[in-house]
Coordinates of C-alpha atoms in Angstrom, one line a residue:
M25 CA -0.1 0.0 0.1
N26 CA 1.5 3.3 -1.0
T27 CA 0.7 6.4 1.2
P28 CA 0.8 9.7 -0.5
Q29 CA 3.4 12.1 0.5
R30 CA 2.2 15.0 2.7
K31 CA 2.3 18.3 0.8
T32 CA 2.9 21.7 2.5
M33 CA -0.4 23.5 2.9
P34 CA -0.4 27.1 2.1
D35 CA -2.0 28.0 5.3
E36 CA 0.8 26.6 7.6
T37 CA 2.5 29.5 9.4
A38 CA 6.1 30.4 9.3
S39 CA 6.6 29.4 12.9
A40 CA 5.5 25.9 12.1
A41 CA 8.3 25.6 9.4
D42 CA 10.9 27.3 11.8
E43 CA 10.1 24.5 14.4
N44 CA 11.1 22.0 11.9
K45 CA 14.7 23.4 11.6
L46 CA 15.4 23.3 15.4
P47 CA 17.7 20.5 16.4
P48 CA 16.0 17.5 18.3
D49 CA 16.0 17.6 22.0
W50 CA 18.8 15.0 22.4
M51 CA 21.2 17.4 20.6
I52 CA 20.7 20.1 23.1
F53 CA 23.3 20.2 26.1
S54 CA 21.4 22.3 28.6
A55 CA 24.4 22.6 31.1
L56 CA 26.8 23.7 28.1
N57 CA 24.1 26.2 26.9
A58 CA 23.6 27.7 30.4
A59 CA 27.3 28.1 30.9
W60 CA 27.7 29.6 27.4
I61 CA 24.8 32.1 28.0
Q62 CA 26.5 33.2 31.1
S63 CA 30.0 33.6 29.8
P64 CA 31.4 32.3 26.5
D65 CA 34.9 33.2 27.6
G66 CA 34.4 31.6 31.0
T67 CA 33.1 28.3 29.4
I68 CA 36.1 28.2 27.1
K69 CA 38.5 28.8 29.9
L70 CA 36.7 26.0 31.9
M71 CA 37.1 23.6 28.9
A72 CA 40.9 24.5 28.8
E73 CA 41.2 23.7 32.6
R74 CA 39.3 20.4 32.2
I75 CA 41.6 19.4 29.2
M76 CA 44.7 20.1 31.4
T77 CA 43.2 18.0 34.3
F78 CA 42.1 14.9 32.3
Q79 CA 45.5 15.1 30.3
G80 CA 47.3 15.0 33.6
L81 CA 45.2 12.0 34.7
G82 CA 45.9 10.3 31.6
T83 CA 49.6 10.0 32.6
S84 CA 49.5 9.9 36.2
A85 CA 46.2 8.0 37.2
A86 CA 46.0 4.3 38.0
P87 CA 46.4 2.2 34.8
A88 CA 42.6 1.4 34.7
E89 CA 41.6 5.0 34.8
R90 CA 44.3 6.3 32.2
V91 CA 42.3 5.3 29.1
R92 CA 39.2 6.8 30.4
A93 CA 40.9 10.0 31.2
R94 CA 42.5 10.2 27.7
L95 CA 39.1 9.6 26.1
I96 CA 37.6 12.4 28.3
A97 CA 40.4 14.7 27.5
Q98 CA 40.0 14.1 23.7
S99 CA 36.2 15.0 24.1
Y100 CA 37.0 18.1 25.8
V101 CA 39.6 19.1 23.2
Q102 CA 36.9 18.6 20.5
V103 CA 34.3 20.7 22.4
Y104 CA 36.9 23.5 23.2
A105 CA 37.9 23.9 19.5
V106 CA 34.2 24.2 18.6
L107 CA 33.5 26.7 21.4
Q108 CA 36.5 28.7 20.3
E109 CA 35.2 28.7 16.7
L110 CA 31.9 29.7 17.7
N111 CA 33.0 32.5 19.9
A112 CA 35.3 33.8 17.1
T113 CA 32.3 33.6 14.7
Y114 CA 30.2 35.5 17.1
K115 CA 32.8 38.3 17.7
K116 CA 33.3 38.7 13.9
T117 CA 29.4 38.9 13.3
A118 CA 28.9 41.3 16.2
Y119 CA 31.9 43.6 14.9
A120 CA 30.5 43.5 11.4
E121 CA 27.1 44.5 12.6
R122 CA 28.4 47.4 14.7
K123 CA 30.4 48.6 11.8
A124 CA 27.5 48.5 9.3
T125 CA 25.5 50.8 11.7

């Protein structure tokens, strides 16, 4: 049995279309979002501190914990890089908007 594809109705509002562009709930990290809203620079600094902590544990912890610490450190390195890029992009955009006005 074939089911017909749903066509967009012209009376659908723009807000309904915008809701489809939002990421699913499981992709939203509420703690990271709250920290970012409070202070992007502070969040980036916190990530750098966590990287150093877990890299240290990756060399000095008990053998069973070293692998776990290294994996966590790698995760923080990736998040740190993304946050730096986001912050740089935000600052460039804000500067361009101020310059344009």
